[in-house]
PDB file of N, CA, C and O in Angstrom:
ATOM      1  N   LEU A   1       8.737   5.977  -2.182  1.00 71.00           N
ATOM      2  CA  LEU A   1       8.396   6.414  -0.840  1.00 71.00           C
ATOM      3  C   LEU A   1       9.658   6.840  -0.105  1.00 71.00           C
ATOM      4  O   LEU A   1      10.755   6.393  -0.409  1.00 71.00           O
ATOM      5  N   ASP A   2       9.474   7.663   0.890  1.00 80.00           N
ATOM      6  CA  ASP A   2      10.643   8.211   1.567  1.00 80.00           C
ATOM      7  C   ASP A   2      11.172   7.297   2.676  1.00 80.00           C
ATOM      8  O   ASP A   2      10.580   6.270   3.001  1.00 80.00           O
ATOM      9  N   ALA A   3      12.289   7.693   3.241  1.00 84.00           N
ATOM     10  CA  ALA A   3      12.950   6.887   4.272  1.00 84.00           C
ATOM     11  C   ALA A   3      12.079   6.743   5.511  1.00 84.00           C
ATOM     12  O   ALA A   3      12.069   5.682   6.141  1.00 84.00           O
ATOM     13  N   ASP A   4      11.335   7.791   5.875  1.00 91.00           N
ATOM     14  CA  ASP A   4      10.460   7.713   7.042  1.00 91.00           C
ATOM     15  C   ASP A   4       9.401   6.633   6.850  1.00 91.00           C
ATOM     16  O   ASP A   4       9.081   5.892   7.778  1.00 91.00           O
ATOM     17  N   ALA A   5       8.852   6.539   5.643  1.00 92.00           N
ATOM     18  CA  ALA A   5       7.858   5.509   5.352  1.00 92.00           C
ATOM     19  C   ALA A   5       8.483   4.125   5.459  1.00 92.00           C
ATOM     20  O   ALA A   5       7.855   3.193   5.975  1.00 92.00           O
ATOM     21  N   SER A   6       9.712   3.986   5.006  1.00 90.00           N
ATOM     22  CA  SER A   6      10.407   2.698   5.105  1.00 90.00           C
ATOM     23  C   SER A   6      10.605   2.289   6.558  1.00 90.00           C
ATOM     24  O   SER A   6      10.448   1.122   6.910  1.00 90.00           O
ATOM     25  N   VAL A   7      10.949   3.255   7.396  1.00 93.00           N
ATOM     26  CA  VAL A   7      11.142   2.976   8.822  1.00 93.00           C
ATOM     27  C   VAL A   7       9.818   2.560   9.456  1.00 93.00           C
ATOM     28  O   VAL A   7       9.753   1.580  10.215  1.00 93.00           O
ATOM     29  N   LEU A   8       8.757   3.285   9.150  1.00 94.00           N
ATOM     30  CA  LEU A   8       7.443   2.930   9.693  1.00 94.00           C
ATOM     31  C   LEU A   8       7.012   1.544   9.236  1.00 94.00           C
ATOM     32  O   LEU A   8       6.489   0.745  10.020  1.00 94.00           O
ATOM     33  N   PHE A   9       7.239   1.245   7.966  1.00 95.00           N
ATOM     34  CA  PHE A   9       6.859  -0.059   7.449  1.00 95.00           C
ATOM     35  C   PHE A   9       7.650  -1.173   8.140  1.00 95.00           C
ATOM     36  O   PHE A   9       7.097  -2.216   8.486  1.00 95.00           O
ATOM     37  N   ALA A  10       8.932  -0.950   8.366  1.00 94.00           N
ATOM     38  CA  ALA A  10       9.753  -1.946   9.063  1.00 94.00           C
ATOM     39  C   ALA A  10       9.196  -2.224  10.457  1.00 94.00           C
ATOM     40  O   ALA A  10       9.185  -3.373  10.912  1.00 94.00           O
ATOM     41  N   LYS A  11       8.709  -1.194  11.128  1.00 96.00           N
ATOM     42  CA  LYS A  11       8.105  -1.373  12.455  1.00 96.00           C
ATOM     43  C   LYS A  11       6.811  -2.173  12.356  1.00 96.00           C
ATOM     44  O   LYS A  11       6.547  -3.045  13.192  1.00 96.00           O
ATOM     45  N   LEU A  12       5.991  -1.877  11.342  1.00 97.00           N
ATOM     46  CA  LEU A  12       4.757  -2.640  11.160  1.00 97.00           C
ATOM     47  C   LEU A  12       5.057  -4.115  10.925  1.00 97.00           C
ATOM     48  O   LEU A  12       4.354  -4.992  11.434  1.00 97.00           O
ATOM     49  N   LEU A  13       6.094  -4.393  10.138  1.00 96.00           N
ATOM     50  CA  LEU A  13       6.459  -5.777   9.836  1.00 96.00           C
ATOM     51  C   LEU A  13       6.800  -6.578  11.089  1.00 96.00           C
ATOM     52  O   LEU A  13       6.612  -7.791  11.122  1.00 96.00           O
ATOM     53  N   LYS A  14       7.299  -5.911  12.105  1.00 97.00           N
ATOM     54  CA  LYS A  14       7.701  -6.589  13.332  1.00 97.00           C
ATOM     55  C   LYS A  14       6.544  -6.780  14.320  1.00 97.00           C
ATOM     56  O   LYS A  14       6.689  -7.524  15.288  1.00 97.00           O
ATOM     57  N   ASP A  15       5.422  -6.140  14.079  1.00 98.00           N
ATOM     58  CA  ASP A  15       4.319  -6.170  15.037  1.00 98.00           C
ATOM     59  C   ASP A  15       3.546  -7.486  14.940  1.00 98.00           C
ATOM     60  O   ASP A  15       2.931  -7.781  13.918  1.00 98.00           O
ATOM     61  N   PRO A  16       3.548  -8.281  16.022  1.00 97.00           N
ATOM     62  CA  PRO A  16       2.847  -9.569  15.996  1.00 97.00           C
ATOM     63  C   PRO A  16       1.335  -9.444  15.768  1.00 97.00           C
ATOM     64  O   PRO A  16       0.725 -10.338  15.189  1.00 97.00           O
ATOM     65  N   SER A  17       0.746  -8.335  16.195  1.00 96.00           N
ATOM     66  CA  SER A  17      -0.700  -8.181  16.010  1.00 96.00           C
ATOM     67  C   SER A  17      -1.070  -8.083  14.538  1.00 96.00           C
ATOM     68  O   SER A  17      -2.207  -8.368  14.159  1.00 96.00           O
ATOM     69  N   LEU A  18      -0.125  -7.700  13.701  1.00 97.00           N
ATOM     70  CA  LEU A  18      -0.341  -7.702  12.251  1.00 97.00           C
ATOM     71  C   LEU A  18       0.156  -9.004  11.627  1.00 97.00           C
ATOM     72  O   LEU A  18      -0.529  -9.598  10.794  1.00 97.00           O
ATOM     73  N   ARG A  19       1.321  -9.451  12.029  1.00 96.00           N
ATOM     74  CA  ARG A  19       1.930 -10.643  11.418  1.00 96.00           C
ATOM     75  C   ARG A  19       1.163 -11.918  11.704  1.00 96.00           C
ATOM     76  O   ARG A  19       1.213 -12.861  10.925  1.00 96.00           O
ATOM     77  N   HIS A  20       0.431 -11.957  12.812  1.00 97.00           N
ATOM     78  CA  HIS A  20      -0.221 -13.201  13.229  1.00 97.00           C
ATOM     79  C   HIS A  20      -1.717 -13.242  12.947  1.00 97.00           C
ATOM     80  O   HIS A  20      -2.416 -14.084  13.515  1.00 97.00           O
ATOM     81  N   THR A  21      -2.190 -12.343  12.091  1.00 97.00           N
ATOM     82  CA  THR A  21      -3.588 -12.415  11.652  1.00 97.00           C
ATOM     83  C   THR A  21      -3.620 -12.379  10.132  1.00 97.00           C
ATOM     84  O   THR A  21      -2.751 -11.770   9.495  1.00 97.00           O
ATOM     85  N   GLU A  22      -4.608 -13.053   9.559  1.00 98.00           N
ATOM     86  CA  GLU A  22      -4.704 -13.091   8.099  1.00 98.00           C
ATOM     87  C   GLU A  22      -4.881 -11.684   7.514  1.00 98.00           C
ATOM     88  O   GLU A  22      -4.219 -11.323   6.547  1.00 98.00           O
ATOM     89  N   ASN A  23      -5.762 -10.889   8.104  1.00 97.00           N
ATOM     90  CA  ASN A  23      -5.973  -9.525   7.604  1.00 97.00           C
ATOM     91  C   ASN A  23      -4.720  -8.673   7.777  1.00 97.00           C
ATOM     92  O   ASN A  23      -4.388  -7.860   6.912  1.00 97.00           O
ATOM     93  N   GLY A  24      -4.014  -8.857   8.875  1.00 97.00           N
ATOM     94  CA  GLY A  24      -2.777  -8.121   9.088  1.00 97.00           C
ATOM     95  C   GLY A  24      -1.726  -8.477   8.049  1.00 97.00           C
ATOM     96  O   GLY A  24      -1.054  -7.608   7.495  1.00 97.00           O
ATOM     97  N   ARG A  25      -1.593  -9.777   7.772  1.00 98.00           N
ATOM     98  CA  ARG A  25      -0.619 -10.209   6.755  1.00 98.00           C
ATOM     99  C   ARG A  25      -1.004  -9.679   5.372  1.00 98.00           C
ATOM    100  O   ARG A  25      -0.140  -9.268   4.591  1.00 98.00           O
ATOM    101  N   THR A  26      -2.299  -9.666   5.074  1.00 97.00           N
ATOM    102  CA  THR A  26      -2.749  -9.121   3.784  1.00 97.00           C
ATOM    103  C   THR A  26      -2.384  -7.649   3.680  1.00 97.00           C
ATOM    104  O   THR A  26      -1.862  -7.193   2.661  1.00 97.00           O
ATOM    105  N   LEU A  27      -2.643  -6.899   4.740  1.00 97.00           N
ATOM    106  CA  LEU A  27      -2.296  -5.477   4.743  1.00 97.00           C
ATOM    107  C   LEU A  27      -0.798  -5.289   4.531  1.00 97.00           C
ATOM    108  O   LEU A  27      -0.382  -4.461   3.717  1.00 97.00           O
ATOM    109  N   LEU A  28       0.012  -6.063   5.228  1.00 97.00           N
ATOM    110  CA  LEU A  28       1.462  -5.944   5.082  1.00 97.00           C
ATOM    111  C   LEU A  28       1.916  -6.272   3.661  1.00 97.00           C
ATOM    112  O   LEU A  28       2.784  -5.590   3.111  1.00 97.00           O
ATOM    113  N   ARG A  29       1.318  -7.287   3.045  1.00 96.00           N
ATOM    114  CA  ARG A  29       1.676  -7.625   1.661  1.00 96.00           C
ATOM    115  C   ARG A  29       1.307  -6.485   0.715  1.00 96.00           C
ATOM    116  O   ARG A  29       2.080  -6.130  -0.183  1.00 96.00           O
ATOM    117  N   LEU A  30       0.125  -5.920   0.903  1.00 96.00           N
ATOM    118  CA  LEU A  30      -0.301  -4.811   0.040  1.00 96.00           C
ATOM    119  C   LEU A  30       0.586  -3.588   0.220  1.00 96.00           C
ATOM    120  O   LEU A  30       0.981  -2.943  -0.756  1.00 96.00           O
ATOM    121  N   LEU A  31       0.902  -3.263   1.451  1.00 95.00           N
ATOM    122  CA  LEU A  31       1.786  -2.126   1.714  1.00 95.00           C
ATOM    123  C   LEU A  31       3.183  -2.377   1.158  1.00 95.00           C
ATOM    124  O   LEU A  31       3.820  -1.465   0.621  1.00 95.00           O
ATOM    125  N   ASN A  32       3.659  -3.606   1.254  1.00 94.00           N
ATOM    126  CA  ASN A  32       4.995  -3.950   0.772  1.00 94.00           C
ATOM    127  C   ASN A  32       5.143  -3.652  -0.715  1.00 94.00           C
ATOM    128  O   ASN A  32       6.217  -3.255  -1.164  1.00 94.00           O
ATOM    129  N   MET A  33       4.086  -3.791  -1.471  1.00 92.00           N
ATOM    130  CA  MET A  33       4.142  -3.544  -2.909  1.00 92.00           C
ATOM    131  C   MET A  33       4.494  -2.088  -3.214  1.00 92.00           C
ATOM    132  O   MET A  33       5.014  -1.788  -4.290  1.00 92.00           O
ATOM    133  N   GLN A  34       4.247  -1.198  -2.283  1.00 89.00           N
ATOM    134  CA  GLN A  34       4.523   0.220  -2.507  1.00 89.00           C
ATOM    135  C   GLN A  34       6.009   0.539  -2.394  1.00 89.00           C
ATOM    136  O   GLN A  34       6.442   1.621  -2.768  1.00 89.00           O
ATOM    137  N   PHE A  35       6.780  -0.409  -1.889  1.00 88.00           N
ATOM    138  CA  PHE A  35       8.202  -0.174  -1.662  1.00 88.00           C
ATOM    139  C   PHE A  35       9.081  -0.765  -2.763  1.00 88.00           C
ATOM    140  O   PHE A  35      10.236  -1.088  -2.543  1.00 88.00           O
ATOM    141  N   LEU A  36       8.535  -0.890  -3.953  1.00 89.00           N
ATOM    142  CA  LEU A  36       9.329  -1.351  -5.081  1.00 89.00           C
ATOM    143  C   LEU A  36      10.394  -0.307  -5.400  1.00 89.00           C
ATOM    144  O   LEU A  36      10.146   0.896  -5.293  1.00 89.00           O
ATOM    145  N   PRO A  37      11.567  -0.755  -5.819  1.00 89.00           N
ATOM    146  CA  PRO A  37      12.599   0.206  -6.226  1.00 89.00           C
ATOM    147  C   PRO A  37      12.140   0.999  -7.449  1.00 89.00           C
ATOM    148  O   PRO A  37      11.338   0.511  -8.257  1.00 89.00           O
ATOM    149  N   ALA A  38      12.653   2.203  -7.576  1.00 90.00           N
ATOM    150  CA  ALA A  38      12.266   3.088  -8.685  1.00 90.00           C
ATOM    151  C   ALA A  38      12.453   2.415 -10.035  1.00 90.00           C
ATOM    152  O   ALA A  38      11.618   2.570 -10.933  1.00 90.00           O
ATOM    153  N   GLU A  39      13.529   1.651 -10.184  1.00 94.00           N
ATOM    154  CA  GLU A  39      13.767   1.019 -11.484  1.00 94.00           C
ATOM    155  C   GLU A  39      12.687  -0.004 -11.823  1.00 94.00           C
ATOM    156  O   GLU A  39      12.337  -0.188 -12.983  1.00 94.00           O
ATOM    157  N   GLN A  40      12.115  -0.648 -10.798  1.00 94.00           N
ATOM    158  CA  GLN A  40      11.032  -1.601 -11.063  1.00 94.00           C
ATOM    159  C   GLN A  40       9.751  -0.868 -11.470  1.00 94.00           C
ATOM    160  O   GLN A  40       9.030  -1.318 -12.349  1.00 94.00           O
ATOM    161  N   TRP A  41       9.474   0.271 -10.823  1.00 94.00           N
ATOM    162  CA  TRP A  41       8.334   1.090 -11.245  1.00 94.00           C
ATOM    163  C   TRP A  41       8.520   1.506 -12.703  1.00 94.00           C
ATOM    164  O   TRP A  41       7.587   1.455 -13.505  1.00 94.00           O
ATOM    165  N   ASN A  42       9.751   1.928 -13.040  1.00 96.00           N
ATOM    166  CA  ASN A  42      10.035   2.358 -14.409  1.00 96.00           C
ATOM    167  C   ASN A  42       9.832   1.227 -15.404  1.00 96.00           C
ATOM    168  O   ASN A  42       9.295   1.441 -16.497  1.00 96.00           O
ATOM    169  N   LYS A  43      10.241   0.023 -15.041  1.00 97.00           N
ATOM    170  CA  LYS A  43      10.040  -1.127 -15.922  1.00 97.00           C
ATOM    171  C   LYS A  43       8.552  -1.399 -16.135  1.00 97.00           C
ATOM    172  O   LYS A  43       8.125  -1.743 -17.237  1.00 97.00           O
ATOM    173  N   MET A  44       7.775  -1.253 -15.075  1.00 96.00           N
ATOM    174  CA  MET A  44       6.328  -1.463 -15.222  1.00 96.00           C
ATOM    175  C   MET A  44       5.714  -0.398 -16.113  1.00 96.00           C
ATOM    176  O   MET A  44       4.866  -0.699 -16.956  1.00 96.00           O
ATOM    177  N   ILE A  45       6.155   0.837 -15.951  1.00 97.00           N
ATOM    178  CA  ILE A  45       5.665   1.920 -16.811  1.00 97.00           C
ATOM    179  C   ILE A  45       5.996   1.618 -18.261  1.00 97.00           C
ATOM    180  O   ILE A  45       5.142   1.726 -19.150  1.00 97.00           O
ATOM    181  N   ASP A  46       7.229   1.191 -18.503  1.00 97.00           N
ATOM    182  CA  ASP A  46       7.660   0.877 -19.867  1.00 97.00           C
ATOM    183  C   ASP A  46       6.887  -0.292 -20.469  1.00 97.00           C
ATOM    184  O   ASP A  46       6.780  -0.404 -21.687  1.00 97.00           O
ATOM    185  N   SER A  47       6.352  -1.173 -19.620  1.00 98.00           N
ATOM    186  CA  SER A  47       5.651  -2.352 -20.132  1.00 98.00           C
ATOM    187  C   SER A  47       4.196  -2.074 -20.500  1.00 98.00           C
ATOM    188  O   SER A  47       3.542  -2.925 -21.100  1.00 98.00           O
ATOM    189  N   VAL A  48       3.681  -0.893 -20.147  1.00 98.00           N
ATOM    190  CA  VAL A  48       2.282  -0.576 -20.461  1.00 98.00           C
ATOM    191  C   VAL A  48       2.194  -0.141 -21.926  1.00 98.00           C
ATOM    192  O   VAL A  48       2.773   0.875 -22.312  1.00 98.00           O
ATOM    193  N   PRO A  49       1.456  -0.913 -22.740  1.00 98.00           N
ATOM    194  CA  PRO A  49       1.293  -0.516 -24.137  1.00 98.00           C
ATOM    195  C   PRO A  49       0.520   0.806 -24.229  1.00 98.00           C
ATOM    196  O   PRO A  49      -0.337   1.093 -23.378  1.00 98.00           O
ATOM    197  N   ALA A  50       0.811   1.583 -25.231  1.00 98.00           N
ATOM    198  CA  ALA A  50       0.170   2.894 -25.401  1.00 98.00           C
ATOM    199  C   ALA A  50      -1.346   2.781 -25.397  1.00 98.00           C
ATOM    200  O   ALA A  50      -2.035   3.633 -24.826  1.00 98.00           O
ATOM    201  N   HIS A  51      -1.870   1.715 -25.995  1.00 98.00           N
ATOM    202  CA  HIS A  51      -3.331   1.590 -26.071  1.00 98.00           C
ATOM    203  C   HIS A  51      -3.966   1.251 -24.716  1.00 98.00           C
ATOM    204  O   HIS A  51      -5.184   1.323 -24.581  1.00 98.00           O
ATOM    205  N   TRP A  52      -3.169   0.916 -23.712  1.00 98.00           N
ATOM    206  CA  TRP A  52      -3.687   0.671 -22.364  1.00 98.00           C
ATOM    207  C   TRP A  52      -3.266   1.746 -21.366  1.00 98.00           C
ATOM    208  O   TRP A  52      -3.592   1.660 -20.184  1.00 98.00           O
ATOM    209  N   ALA A  53      -2.553   2.757 -21.805  1.00 98.00           N
ATOM    210  CA  ALA A  53      -2.041   3.774 -20.891  1.00 98.00           C
ATOM    211  C   ALA A  53      -3.160   4.474 -20.127  1.00 98.00           C
ATOM    212  O   ALA A  53      -3.074   4.656 -18.908  1.00 98.00           O
ATOM    213  N   GLU A  54      -4.205   4.857 -20.816  1.00 98.00           N
ATOM    214  CA  GLU A  54      -5.306   5.564 -20.154  1.00 98.00           C
ATOM    215  C   GLU A  54      -5.992   4.663 -19.129  1.00 98.00           C
ATOM    216  O   GLU A  54      -6.275   5.088 -18.005  1.00 98.00           O
ATOM    217  N   ALA A  55      -6.226   3.406 -19.489  1.00 98.00           N
ATOM    218  CA  ALA A  55      -6.882   2.470 -18.562  1.00 98.00           C
ATOM    219  C   ALA A  55      -5.989   2.189 -17.359  1.00 98.00           C
ATOM    220  O   ALA A  55      -6.460   2.188 -16.210  1.00 98.00           O
ATOM    221  N   ALA A  56      -4.698   1.962 -17.612  1.00 98.00           N
ATOM    222  CA  ALA A  56      -3.776   1.665 -16.513  1.00 98.00           C
ATOM    223  C   ALA A  56      -3.660   2.849 -15.560  1.00 98.00           C
ATOM    224  O   ALA A  56      -3.647   2.669 -14.338  1.00 98.00           O
ATOM    225  N   SER A  57      -3.586   4.049 -16.099  1.00 98.00           N
ATOM    226  CA  SER A  57      -3.481   5.224 -15.225  1.00 98.00           C
ATOM    227  C   SER A  57      -4.774   5.441 -14.452  1.00 98.00           C
ATOM    228  O   SER A  57      -4.735   5.810 -13.272  1.00 98.00           O
ATOM    229  N   ALA A  58      -5.921   5.173 -15.075  1.00 98.00           N
ATOM    230  CA  ALA A  58      -7.200   5.304 -14.367  1.00 98.00           C
ATOM    231  C   ALA A  58      -7.293   4.296 -13.221  1.00 98.00           C
ATOM    232  O   ALA A  58      -7.748   4.632 -12.117  1.00 98.00           O
ATOM    233  N   LEU A  59      -6.850   3.066 -13.479  1.00 98.00           N
ATOM    234  CA  LEU A  59      -6.861   2.058 -12.414  1.00 98.00           C
ATOM    235  C   LEU A  59      -5.898   2.418 -11.295  1.00 98.00           C
ATOM    236  O   LEU A  59      -6.207   2.239 -10.115  1.00 98.00           O
ATOM    237  N   ALA A  60      -4.721   2.945 -11.637  1.00 97.00           N
ATOM    238  CA  ALA A  60      -3.763   3.365 -10.618  1.00 97.00           C
ATOM    239  C   ALA A  60      -4.352   4.483  -9.758  1.00 97.00           C
ATOM    240  O   ALA A  60      -4.210   4.477  -8.530  1.00 97.00           O
ATOM    241  N   ARG A  61      -5.027   5.431 -10.404  1.00 98.00           N
ATOM    242  CA  ARG A  61      -5.672   6.514  -9.641  1.00 98.00           C
ATOM    243  C   ARG A  61      -6.792   5.965  -8.752  1.00 98.00           C
ATOM    244  O   ARG A  61      -6.976   6.417  -7.620  1.00 98.00           O
ATOM    245  N   SER A  62      -7.528   5.007  -9.252  1.00 98.00           N
ATOM    246  CA  SER A  62      -8.585   4.393  -8.460  1.00 98.00           C
ATOM    247  C   SER A  62      -8.010   3.702  -7.227  1.00 98.00           C
ATOM    248  O   SER A  62      -8.560   3.808  -6.125  1.00 98.00           O
ATOM    249  N   CYS A  63      -6.883   3.016  -7.410  1.00 96.00           N
ATOM    250  CA  CYS A  63      -6.208   2.381  -6.272  1.00 96.00           C
ATOM    251  C   CYS A  63      -5.738   3.427  -5.270  1.00 96.00           C
ATOM    252  O   CYS A  63      -5.871   3.233  -4.057  1.00 96.00           O
ATOM    253  N   ALA A  64      -5.185   4.518  -5.763  1.00 97.00           N
ATOM    254  CA  ALA A  64      -4.722   5.589  -4.877  1.00 97.00           C
ATOM    255  C   ALA A  64      -5.883   6.168  -4.077  1.00 97.00           C
ATOM    256  O   ALA A  64      -5.754   6.423  -2.875  1.00 97.00           O
ATOM    257  N   GLU A  65      -7.025   6.342  -4.721  1.00 98.00           N
ATOM    258  CA  GLU A  65      -8.206   6.849  -4.021  1.00 98.00           C
ATOM    259  C   GLU A  65      -8.687   5.850  -2.981  1.00 98.00           C
ATOM    260  O   GLU A  65      -9.097   6.232  -1.876  1.00 98.00           O
ATOM    261  N   ALA A  66      -8.626   4.559  -3.297  1.00 97.00           N
ATOM    262  CA  ALA A  66      -9.033   3.528  -2.336  1.00 97.00           C
ATOM    263  C   ALA A  66      -8.117   3.551  -1.115  1.00 97.00           C
ATOM    264  O   ALA A  66      -8.584   3.446   0.026  1.00 97.00           O
ATOM    265  N   TRP A  67      -6.797   3.685  -1.330  1.00 97.00           N
ATOM    266  CA  TRP A  67      -5.859   3.773  -0.224  1.00 97.00           C
ATOM    267  C   TRP A  67      -6.122   5.022   0.618  1.00 97.00           C
ATOM    268  O   TRP A  67      -6.060   4.983   1.848  1.00 97.00           O
ATOM    269  N   SER A  68      -6.417   6.139  -0.037  1.00 98.00           N
ATOM    270  CA  SER A  68      -6.711   7.371   0.684  1.00 98.00           C
ATOM    271  C   SER A  68      -7.965   7.201   1.542  1.00 98.00           C
ATOM    272  O   SER A  68      -7.994   7.605   2.712  1.00 98.00           O
ATOM    273  N   ASP A  69      -8.991   6.585   0.985  1.00 98.00           N
ATOM    274  CA  ASP A  69     -10.220   6.312   1.735  1.00 98.00           C
ATOM    275  C   ASP A  69      -9.921   5.383   2.910  1.00 98.00           C
ATOM    276  O   ASP A  69     -10.421   5.588   4.021  1.00 98.00           O
ATOM    277  N   PHE A  70      -9.101   4.372   2.676  1.00 97.00           N
ATOM    278  CA  PHE A  70      -8.708   3.445   3.729  1.00 97.00           C
ATOM    279  C   PHE A  70      -8.027   4.191   4.878  1.00 97.00           C
ATOM    280  O   PHE A  70      -8.322   3.957   6.050  1.00 97.00           O
ATOM    281  N   ALA A  71      -7.122   5.106   4.552  1.00 97.00           N
ATOM    282  CA  ALA A  71      -6.414   5.887   5.570  1.00 97.00           C
ATOM    283  C   ALA A  71      -7.393   6.729   6.386  1.00 97.00           C
ATOM    284  O   ALA A  71      -7.303   6.775   7.622  1.00 97.00           O
ATOM    285  N   VAL A  72      -8.329   7.362   5.725  1.00 98.00           N
ATOM    286  CA  VAL A  72      -9.332   8.179   6.422  1.00 98.00           C
ATOM    287  C   VAL A  72     -10.162   7.304   7.353  1.00 98.00           C
ATOM    288  O   VAL A  72     -10.452   7.677   8.494  1.00 98.00           O
ATOM    289  N   ARG A  73     -10.546   6.125   6.875  1.00 97.00           N
ATOM    290  CA  ARG A  73     -11.361   5.216   7.685  1.00 97.00           C
ATOM    291  C   ARG A  73     -10.603   4.699   8.900  1.00 97.00           C
ATOM    292  O   ARG A  73     -11.169   4.559   9.985  1.00 97.00           O
ATOM    293  N   ILE A  74      -9.304   4.422   8.734  1.00 97.00           N
ATOM    294  CA  ILE A  74      -8.490   3.998   9.877  1.00 97.00           C
ATOM    295  C   ILE A  74      -8.474   5.098  10.934  1.00 97.00           C
ATOM    296  O   ILE A  74      -8.700   4.859  12.112  1.00 97.00           O
ATOM    297  N   GLU A  75      -8.194   6.326  10.502  1.00 97.00           N
ATOM    298  CA  GLU A  75      -8.142   7.453  11.433  1.00 97.00           C
ATOM    299  C   GLU A  75      -9.471   7.654  12.142  1.00 97.00           C
ATOM    300  O   GLU A  75      -9.502   7.901  13.348  1.00 97.00           O
ATOM    301  N   ALA A  76     -10.567   7.540  11.403  1.00 97.00           N
ATOM    302  CA  ALA A  76     -11.894   7.711  12.009  1.00 97.00           C
ATOM    303  C   ALA A  76     -12.188   6.609  13.022  1.00 97.00           C
ATOM    304  O   ALA A  76     -12.747   6.870  14.092  1.00 97.00           O
ATOM    305  N   GLU A  77     -11.794   5.392  12.709  1.00 96.00           N
ATOM    306  CA  GLU A  77     -12.011   4.270  13.620  1.00 96.00           C
ATOM    307  C   GLU A  77     -11.237   4.445  14.916  1.00 96.00           C
ATOM    308  O   GLU A  77     -11.766   4.256  16.004  1.00 96.00           O
ATOM    309  N   VAL A  78      -9.989   4.837  14.801  1.00 94.00           N
ATOM    310  CA  VAL A  78      -9.162   5.055  15.996  1.00 94.00           C
ATOM    311  C   VAL A  78      -9.742   6.195  16.833  1.00 94.00           C
ATOM    312  O   VAL A  78      -9.807   6.114  18.059  1.00 94.00           O
ATOM    313  N   GLU A  79     -10.161   7.249  16.156  1.00 94.00           N
ATOM    314  CA  GLU A  79     -10.757   8.386  16.868  1.00 94.00           C
ATOM    315  C   GLU A  79     -12.035   7.983  17.591  1.00 94.00           C
ATOM    316  O   GLU A  79     -12.270   8.382  18.734  1.00 94.00           O
ATOM    317  N   SER A  80     -12.868   7.160  16.968  1.00 95.00           N
ATOM    318  CA  SER A  80     -14.125   6.747  17.600  1.00 95.00           C
ATOM    319  C   SER A  80     -13.876   5.838  18.799  1.00 95.00           C
ATOM    320  O   SER A  80     -14.633   5.854  19.766  1.00 95.00           O
ATOM    321  N   ARG A  81     -12.809   5.051  18.751  1.00 92.00           N
ATOM    322  CA  ARG A  81     -12.469   4.181  19.883  1.00 92.00           C
ATOM    323  C   ARG A  81     -11.981   4.977  21.075  1.00 92.00           C
ATOM    324  O   ARG A  81     -12.228   4.612  22.219  1.00 92.00           O
ATOM    325  N   SER A  82     -11.250   6.059  20.811  1.00 89.00           N
ATOM    326  CA  SER A  82     -10.659   6.823  21.903  1.00 89.00           C
ATOM    327  C   SER A  82     -11.564   7.940  22.403  1.00 89.00           C
ATOM    328  O   SER A  82     -11.322   8.498  23.461  1.00 89.00           O
ATOM    329  N   GLY A  83     -12.575   8.273  21.622  1.00 74.00           N
ATOM    330  CA  GLY A  83     -13.402   9.420  22.000  1.00 74.00           C
ATOM    331  C   GLY A  83     -14.673   9.025  22.563  1.00 74.00           C
ATOM    332  O   GLY A  83     -15.352   9.353  23.415  1.00 74.00           O
TER     333      GLY A  83
END
């Protein structure tokens, strides 16, 4: 992830409305996993056996789609509150 994402994440980490609720802490933990260093991502890639590569990539894509859906739902919720 880029530097802008790191800055945004650092701001989220400081927000008490997220840090002081169970759902907020869960969200922060899940988002934190995306900030692994490149070498750790590479180690995980190297650890996937060839016979599980297709399954692992399918699950990763499924997670990416879930995050994308989550982002759309957040935006829609905020829009419905303000509109």
